[in-house]
Short mmCIF file of C-alpha atoms (C1' of nucleotides) in Angstrom, two decimals:
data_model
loop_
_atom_site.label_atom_id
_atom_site.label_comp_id
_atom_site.label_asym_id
_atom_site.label_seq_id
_atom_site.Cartn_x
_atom_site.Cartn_y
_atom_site.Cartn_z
CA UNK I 1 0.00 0.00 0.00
CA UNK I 2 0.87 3.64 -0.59
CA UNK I 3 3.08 5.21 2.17
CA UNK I 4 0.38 7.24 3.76
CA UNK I 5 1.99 10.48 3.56
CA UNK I 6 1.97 10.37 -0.30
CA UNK I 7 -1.40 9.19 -0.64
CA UNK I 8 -3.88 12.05 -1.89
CA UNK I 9 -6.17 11.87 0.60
CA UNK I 10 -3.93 12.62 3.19
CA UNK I 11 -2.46 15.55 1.40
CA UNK I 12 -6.18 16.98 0.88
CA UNK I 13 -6.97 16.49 4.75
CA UNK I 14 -3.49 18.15 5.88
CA UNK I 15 -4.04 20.77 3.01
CA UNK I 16 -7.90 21.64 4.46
CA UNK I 17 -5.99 21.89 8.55
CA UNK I 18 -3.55 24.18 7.21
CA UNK I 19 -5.61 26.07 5.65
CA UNK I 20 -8.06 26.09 8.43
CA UNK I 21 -5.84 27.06 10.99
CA UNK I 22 -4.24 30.10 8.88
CA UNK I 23 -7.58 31.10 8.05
CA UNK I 24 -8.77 31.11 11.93
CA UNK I 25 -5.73 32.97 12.51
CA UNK I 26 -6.28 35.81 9.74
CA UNK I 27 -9.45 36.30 11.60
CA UNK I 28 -7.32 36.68 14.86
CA UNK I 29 -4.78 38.80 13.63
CA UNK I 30 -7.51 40.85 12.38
CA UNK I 31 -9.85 41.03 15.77
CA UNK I 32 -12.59 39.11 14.82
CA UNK I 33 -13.01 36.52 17.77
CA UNK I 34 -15.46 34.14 15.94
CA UNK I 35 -14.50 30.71 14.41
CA UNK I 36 -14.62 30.02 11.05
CA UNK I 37 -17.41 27.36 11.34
CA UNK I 38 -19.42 30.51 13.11
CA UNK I 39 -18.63 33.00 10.47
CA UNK I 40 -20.43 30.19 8.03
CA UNK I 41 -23.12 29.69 9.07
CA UNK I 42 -23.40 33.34 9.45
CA UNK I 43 -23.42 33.84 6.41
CA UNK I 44 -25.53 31.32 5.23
CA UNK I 45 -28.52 33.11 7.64
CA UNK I 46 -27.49 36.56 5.58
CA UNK I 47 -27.72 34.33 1.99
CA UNK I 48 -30.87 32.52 3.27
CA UNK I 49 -32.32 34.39 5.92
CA UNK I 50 -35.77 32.32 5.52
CA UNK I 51 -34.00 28.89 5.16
CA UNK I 52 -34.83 26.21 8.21
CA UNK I 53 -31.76 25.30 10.09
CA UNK I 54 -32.08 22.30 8.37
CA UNK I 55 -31.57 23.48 4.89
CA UNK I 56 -28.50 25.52 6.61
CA UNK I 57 -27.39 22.43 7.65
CA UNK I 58 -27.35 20.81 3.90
CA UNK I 59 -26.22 23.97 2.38
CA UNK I 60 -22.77 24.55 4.68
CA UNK I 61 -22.18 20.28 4.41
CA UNK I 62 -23.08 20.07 8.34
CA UNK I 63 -24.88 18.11 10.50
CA UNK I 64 -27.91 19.56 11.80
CA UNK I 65 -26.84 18.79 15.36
CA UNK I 66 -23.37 20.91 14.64
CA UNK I 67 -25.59 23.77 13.35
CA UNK I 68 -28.38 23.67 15.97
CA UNK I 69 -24.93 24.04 18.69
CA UNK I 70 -22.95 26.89 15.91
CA UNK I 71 -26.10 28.53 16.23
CA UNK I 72 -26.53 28.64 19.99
CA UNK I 73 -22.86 30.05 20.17
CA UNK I 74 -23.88 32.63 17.95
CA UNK I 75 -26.71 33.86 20.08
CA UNK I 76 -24.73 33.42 23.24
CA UNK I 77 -21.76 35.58 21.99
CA UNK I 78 -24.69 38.30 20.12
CA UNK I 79 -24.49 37.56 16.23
CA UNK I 80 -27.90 36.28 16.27
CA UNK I 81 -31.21 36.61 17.57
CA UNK I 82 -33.53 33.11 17.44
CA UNK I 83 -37.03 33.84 17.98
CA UNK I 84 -40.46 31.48 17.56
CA UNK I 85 -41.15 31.84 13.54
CA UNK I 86 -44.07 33.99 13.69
CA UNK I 87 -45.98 30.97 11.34
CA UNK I 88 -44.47 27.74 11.49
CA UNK I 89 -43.73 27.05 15.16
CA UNK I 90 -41.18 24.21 14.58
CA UNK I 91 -38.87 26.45 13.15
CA UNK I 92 -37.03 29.35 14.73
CA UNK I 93 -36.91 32.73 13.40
CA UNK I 94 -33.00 33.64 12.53
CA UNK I 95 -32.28 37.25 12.96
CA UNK I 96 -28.71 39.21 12.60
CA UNK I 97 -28.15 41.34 14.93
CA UNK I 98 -26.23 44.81 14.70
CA UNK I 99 -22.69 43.21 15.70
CA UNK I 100 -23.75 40.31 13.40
CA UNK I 101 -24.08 42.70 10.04
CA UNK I 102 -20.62 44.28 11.29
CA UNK I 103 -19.37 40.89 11.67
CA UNK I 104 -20.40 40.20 7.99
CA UNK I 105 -19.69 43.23 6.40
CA UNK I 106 -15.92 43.49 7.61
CA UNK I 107 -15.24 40.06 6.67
CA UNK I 108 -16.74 40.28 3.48
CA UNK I 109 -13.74 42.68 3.03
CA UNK I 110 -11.31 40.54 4.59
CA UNK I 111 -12.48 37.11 3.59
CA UNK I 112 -10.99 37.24 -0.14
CA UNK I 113 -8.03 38.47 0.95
CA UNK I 114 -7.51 35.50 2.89
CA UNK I 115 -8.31 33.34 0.24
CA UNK I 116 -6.54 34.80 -2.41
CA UNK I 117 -3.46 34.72 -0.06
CA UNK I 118 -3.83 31.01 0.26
CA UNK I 119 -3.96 30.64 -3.28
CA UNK I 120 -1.05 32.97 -4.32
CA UNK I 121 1.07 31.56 -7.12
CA UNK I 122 -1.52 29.44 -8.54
CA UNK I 123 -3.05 29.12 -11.91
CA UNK I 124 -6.62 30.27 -12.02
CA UNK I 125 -6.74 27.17 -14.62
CA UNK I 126 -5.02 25.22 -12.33
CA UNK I 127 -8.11 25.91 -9.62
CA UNK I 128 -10.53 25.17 -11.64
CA UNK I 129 -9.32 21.52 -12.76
CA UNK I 130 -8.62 20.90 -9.37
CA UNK I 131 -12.57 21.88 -8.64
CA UNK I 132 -13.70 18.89 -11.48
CA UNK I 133 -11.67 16.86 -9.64
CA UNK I 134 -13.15 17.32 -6.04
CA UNK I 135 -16.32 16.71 -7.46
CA UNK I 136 -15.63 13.84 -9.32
CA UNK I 137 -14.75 12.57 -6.25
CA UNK I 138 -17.65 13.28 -4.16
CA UNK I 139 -19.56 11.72 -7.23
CA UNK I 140 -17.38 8.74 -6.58
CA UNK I 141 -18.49 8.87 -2.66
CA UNK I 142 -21.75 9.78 -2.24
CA UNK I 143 -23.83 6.70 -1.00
CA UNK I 144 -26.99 7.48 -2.95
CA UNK I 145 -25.82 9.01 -6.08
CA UNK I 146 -29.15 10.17 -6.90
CA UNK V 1 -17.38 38.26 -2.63
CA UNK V 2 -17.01 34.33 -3.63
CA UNK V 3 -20.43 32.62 -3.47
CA UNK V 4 -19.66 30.16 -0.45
CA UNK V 5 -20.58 27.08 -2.31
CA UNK V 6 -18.53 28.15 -5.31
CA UNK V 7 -15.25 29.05 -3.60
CA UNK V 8 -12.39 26.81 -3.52
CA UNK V 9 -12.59 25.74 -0.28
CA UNK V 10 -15.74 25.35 0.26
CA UNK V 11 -15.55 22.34 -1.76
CA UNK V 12 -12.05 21.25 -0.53
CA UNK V 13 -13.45 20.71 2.82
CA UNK V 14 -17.16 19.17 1.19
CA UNK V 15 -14.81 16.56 -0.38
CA UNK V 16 -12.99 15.50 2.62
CA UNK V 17 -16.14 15.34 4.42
CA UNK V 18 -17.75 13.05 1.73
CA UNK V 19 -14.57 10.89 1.76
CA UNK V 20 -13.96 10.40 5.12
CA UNK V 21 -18.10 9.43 5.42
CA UNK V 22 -17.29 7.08 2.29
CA UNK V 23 -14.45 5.61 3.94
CA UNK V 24 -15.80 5.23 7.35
CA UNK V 25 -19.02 3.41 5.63
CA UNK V 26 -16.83 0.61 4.09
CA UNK V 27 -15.03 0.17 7.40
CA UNK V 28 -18.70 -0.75 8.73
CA UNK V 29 -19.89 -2.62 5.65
CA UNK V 30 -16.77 -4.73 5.97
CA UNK V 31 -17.02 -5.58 9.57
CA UNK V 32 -14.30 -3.17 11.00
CA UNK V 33 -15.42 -1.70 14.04
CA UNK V 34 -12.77 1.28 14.38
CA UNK V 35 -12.85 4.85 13.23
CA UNK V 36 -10.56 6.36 10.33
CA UNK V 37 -8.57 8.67 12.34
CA UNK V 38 -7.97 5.28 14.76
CA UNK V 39 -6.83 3.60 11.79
CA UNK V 40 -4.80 6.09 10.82
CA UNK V 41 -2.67 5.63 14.09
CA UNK V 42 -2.46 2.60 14.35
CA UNK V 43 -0.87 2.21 10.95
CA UNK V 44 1.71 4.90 11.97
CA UNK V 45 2.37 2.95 15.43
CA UNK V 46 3.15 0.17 12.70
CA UNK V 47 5.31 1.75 9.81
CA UNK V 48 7.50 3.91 12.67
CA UNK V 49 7.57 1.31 16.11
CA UNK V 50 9.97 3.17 17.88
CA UNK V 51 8.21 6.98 17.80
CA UNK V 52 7.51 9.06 20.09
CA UNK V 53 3.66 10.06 20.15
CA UNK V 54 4.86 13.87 19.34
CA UNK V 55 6.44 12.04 16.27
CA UNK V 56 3.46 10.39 15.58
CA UNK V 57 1.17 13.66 15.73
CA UNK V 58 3.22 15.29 13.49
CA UNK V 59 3.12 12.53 10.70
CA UNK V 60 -0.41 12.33 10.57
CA UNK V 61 -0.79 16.03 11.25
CA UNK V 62 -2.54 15.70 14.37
CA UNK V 63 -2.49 17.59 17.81
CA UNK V 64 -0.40 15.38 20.54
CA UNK V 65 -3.57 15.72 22.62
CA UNK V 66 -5.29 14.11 20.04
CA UNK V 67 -3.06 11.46 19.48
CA UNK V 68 -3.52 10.90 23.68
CA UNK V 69 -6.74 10.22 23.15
CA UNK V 70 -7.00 8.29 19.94
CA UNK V 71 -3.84 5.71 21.50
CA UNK V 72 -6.40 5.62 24.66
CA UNK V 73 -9.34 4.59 22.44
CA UNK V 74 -7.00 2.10 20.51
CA UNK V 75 -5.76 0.22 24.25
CA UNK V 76 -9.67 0.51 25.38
CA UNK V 77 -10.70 -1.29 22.08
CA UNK V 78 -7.86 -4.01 22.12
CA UNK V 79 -5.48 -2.79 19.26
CA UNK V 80 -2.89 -1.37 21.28
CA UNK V 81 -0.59 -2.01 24.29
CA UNK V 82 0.59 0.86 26.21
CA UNK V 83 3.85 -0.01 28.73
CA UNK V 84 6.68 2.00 30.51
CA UNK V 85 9.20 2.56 28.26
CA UNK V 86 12.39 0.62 29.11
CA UNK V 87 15.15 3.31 28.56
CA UNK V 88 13.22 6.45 28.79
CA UNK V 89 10.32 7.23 31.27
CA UNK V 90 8.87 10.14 29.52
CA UNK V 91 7.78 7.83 26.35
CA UNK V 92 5.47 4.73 26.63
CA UNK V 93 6.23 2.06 24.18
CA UNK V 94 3.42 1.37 22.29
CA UNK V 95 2.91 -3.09 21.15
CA UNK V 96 0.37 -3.47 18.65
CA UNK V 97 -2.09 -6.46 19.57
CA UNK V 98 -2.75 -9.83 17.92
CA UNK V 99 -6.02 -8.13 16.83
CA UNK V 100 -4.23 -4.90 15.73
CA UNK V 101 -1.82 -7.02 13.36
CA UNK V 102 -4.70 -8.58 11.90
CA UNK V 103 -6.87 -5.36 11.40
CA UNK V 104 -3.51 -3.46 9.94
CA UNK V 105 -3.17 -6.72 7.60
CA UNK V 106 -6.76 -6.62 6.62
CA UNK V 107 -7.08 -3.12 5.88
CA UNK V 108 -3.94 -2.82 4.18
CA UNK V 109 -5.71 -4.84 1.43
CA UNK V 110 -9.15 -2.92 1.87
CA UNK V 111 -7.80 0.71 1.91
CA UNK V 112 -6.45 0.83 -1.54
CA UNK V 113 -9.72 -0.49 -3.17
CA UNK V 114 -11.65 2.42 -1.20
CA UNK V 115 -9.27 5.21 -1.99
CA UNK V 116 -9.21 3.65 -6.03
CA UNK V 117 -13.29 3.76 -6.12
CA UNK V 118 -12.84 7.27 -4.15
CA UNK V 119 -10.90 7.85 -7.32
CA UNK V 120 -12.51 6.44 -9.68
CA UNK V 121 -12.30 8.01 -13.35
CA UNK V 122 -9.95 10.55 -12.50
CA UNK V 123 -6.50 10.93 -14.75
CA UNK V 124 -3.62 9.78 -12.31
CA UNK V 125 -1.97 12.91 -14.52
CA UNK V 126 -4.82 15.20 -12.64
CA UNK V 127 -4.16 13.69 -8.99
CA UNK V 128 -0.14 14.77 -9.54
CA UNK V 129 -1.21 17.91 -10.58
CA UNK V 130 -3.96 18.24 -7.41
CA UNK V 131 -1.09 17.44 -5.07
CA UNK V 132 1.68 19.94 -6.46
CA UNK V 133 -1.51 22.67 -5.49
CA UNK V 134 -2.36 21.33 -2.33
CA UNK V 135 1.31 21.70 -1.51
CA UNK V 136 1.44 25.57 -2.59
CA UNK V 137 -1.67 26.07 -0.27
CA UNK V 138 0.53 24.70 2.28
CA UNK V 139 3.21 26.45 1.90
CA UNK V 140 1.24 30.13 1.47
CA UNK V 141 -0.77 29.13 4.54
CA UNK V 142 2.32 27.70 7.00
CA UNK V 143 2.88 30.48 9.59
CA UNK V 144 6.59 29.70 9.91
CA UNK V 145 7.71 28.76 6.45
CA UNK V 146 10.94 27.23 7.80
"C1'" DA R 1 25.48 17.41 42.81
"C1'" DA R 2 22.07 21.33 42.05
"C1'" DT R 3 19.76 23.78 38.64
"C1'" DC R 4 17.17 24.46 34.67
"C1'" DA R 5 15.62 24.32 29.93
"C1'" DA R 6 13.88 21.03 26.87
"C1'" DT R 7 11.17 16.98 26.09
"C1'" DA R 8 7.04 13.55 26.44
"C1'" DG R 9 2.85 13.19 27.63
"C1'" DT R 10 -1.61 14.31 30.07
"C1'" DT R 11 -5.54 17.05 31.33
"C1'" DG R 12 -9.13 20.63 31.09
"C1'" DA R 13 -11.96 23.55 28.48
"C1'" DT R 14 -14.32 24.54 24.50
"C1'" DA R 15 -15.75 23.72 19.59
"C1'" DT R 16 -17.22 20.68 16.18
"C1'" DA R 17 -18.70 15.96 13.90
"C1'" DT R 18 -21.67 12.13 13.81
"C1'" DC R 19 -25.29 9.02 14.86
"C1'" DA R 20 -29.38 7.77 17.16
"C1'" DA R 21 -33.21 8.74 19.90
"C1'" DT R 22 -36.55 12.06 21.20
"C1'" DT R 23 -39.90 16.16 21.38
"C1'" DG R 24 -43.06 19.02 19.40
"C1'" DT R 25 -45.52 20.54 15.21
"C1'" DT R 26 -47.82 20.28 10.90
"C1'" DG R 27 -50.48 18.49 7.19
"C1'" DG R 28 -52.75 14.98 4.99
"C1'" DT R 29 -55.97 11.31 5.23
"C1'" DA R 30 -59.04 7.66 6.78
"C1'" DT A 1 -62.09 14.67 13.99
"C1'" DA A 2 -58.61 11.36 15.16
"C1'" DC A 3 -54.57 9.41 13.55
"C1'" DC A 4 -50.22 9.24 11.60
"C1'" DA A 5 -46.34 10.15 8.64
"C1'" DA A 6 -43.24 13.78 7.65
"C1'" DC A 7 -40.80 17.60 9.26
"C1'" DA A 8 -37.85 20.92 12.39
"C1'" DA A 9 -35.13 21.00 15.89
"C1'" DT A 10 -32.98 19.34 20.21
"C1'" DT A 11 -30.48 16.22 23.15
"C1'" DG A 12 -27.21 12.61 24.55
"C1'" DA A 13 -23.26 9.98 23.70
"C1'" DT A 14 -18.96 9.48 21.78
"C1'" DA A 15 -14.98 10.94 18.83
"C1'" DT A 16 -11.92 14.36 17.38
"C1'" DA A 17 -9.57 19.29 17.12
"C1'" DT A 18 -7.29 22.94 19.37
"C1'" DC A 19 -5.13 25.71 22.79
"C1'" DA A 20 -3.19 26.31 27.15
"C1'" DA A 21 -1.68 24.81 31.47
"C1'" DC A 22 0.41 21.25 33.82
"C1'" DT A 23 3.39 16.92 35.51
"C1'" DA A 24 7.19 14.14 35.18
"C1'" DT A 25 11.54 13.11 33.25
"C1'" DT A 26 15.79 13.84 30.99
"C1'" DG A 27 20.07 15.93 29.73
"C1'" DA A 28 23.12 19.64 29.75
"C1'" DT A 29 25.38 23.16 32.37
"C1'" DT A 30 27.38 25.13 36.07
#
DNA sequence: AATCAATAGTTGATATATCAATTGTTGGTA
DNA sequence: TACCAACAATTGATATATCAACTATTGATT
């Protein structure tokens, strides 16, 4: 068998920690004190602020247990407000809150940057094969390749 | 900015996700009762005997903390001996069980078959050129380039 | 030999992942 | 209307990630 270190899937989980951790630090560096895995599903309540926390869930490639315990950290440190939906009373109504659209807006600045300095020195090309191949692979994975 | 669900890694981390779930599932479905990350140790406890568990975090990219608790999972469930080491107190030397040997020797013929389906229809030409970009991401994202 | 920095590992706290079981709600249907 | 399947979310249990603080040991230096 392949030595593990040179085997691909190794390299993409080391490459995805790396990449983690710098990008938790950028948002250090920079004074934002939420994680990553906040900012996220953050975002995903600006995108879709109607969405159930289950379609959250499916959007960010979560479990719906992780998201129902982001979210609770993001009321507890004031990103979000939950409230009863005012219609559908298994659901919870999602609102941002002032430090929330802060939040957002600043890293919506700062966010790219990051990015972009992960990918410095890379073909744009080169991304975008890389992208086929990801998804060929989760093709290749998903149980019910419906 | 970058839709989330178009952005590079975005999909970098969907595709580990998918793959570890893929490769945790044919674990079950072929009667191995032990996580990936487990795995993972135990195979480094093989290939490098005499390693400290520092040495071993760092291989497989883990936290040493981590690595604690995984080797404590790996005695619990029988795959692992954990002693005084003989010339050094501060390490523990680590024996790999009758039932660890088997389960390396098992999976060592099941874990290239899952990775090759995980694969599947993929240039091996595209998987070089994945790698060489997952190590520039490294390097542009390790705090200390030493 | 006494001291001390470096090393090996553990522990605690918090965040997240995953699966299964559970609660409460809604909507459709007999 | 009473029942029940589907849905939305929570909870519990266990595994892992991460950071920081801590214990014990070793090896080098004085």
């Amino acid at each position: 068998m392949e030595k593990l270190t040179t085997s691909f899937f190794y390299n993409l989980e080391k490459t995805v920690k790396i990449y983690r951790q710098f990008f938790q630090n950028q948002f250090k560096i920079n004074g934002f004190d939420i994680t990553l895995d906040q900012w996220l599903i953050l975002n995903t309540v600006a995108e879709y602020p109607d969405c159930t926390q289950n379609d959250i869930a499916e959007k960010v490639f979560k479990d719906k247990a992780s998201v129902t315990r982001i979210i609770e950290l993001l009321v507890q440190n004031g990103f979000l407000l939950r409230d009863i939906h005012p219609t559908n009373r298994r659901m919870f109504q999602l609102t941002i809150t002032e430090k929330g659209l802060e939040t957002i807006e600043k890293l919506t600045e700062l966010v790219p940057q990051i990015r972009q300095k992960a990918l410095e020195g890379i073909e744009p090309a080169s991304v975008s094969a890389a992208q086929e191949m990801l998804a060929m692979i989760v093709q290749n994975c998903i149980p019910t390749s419906s």
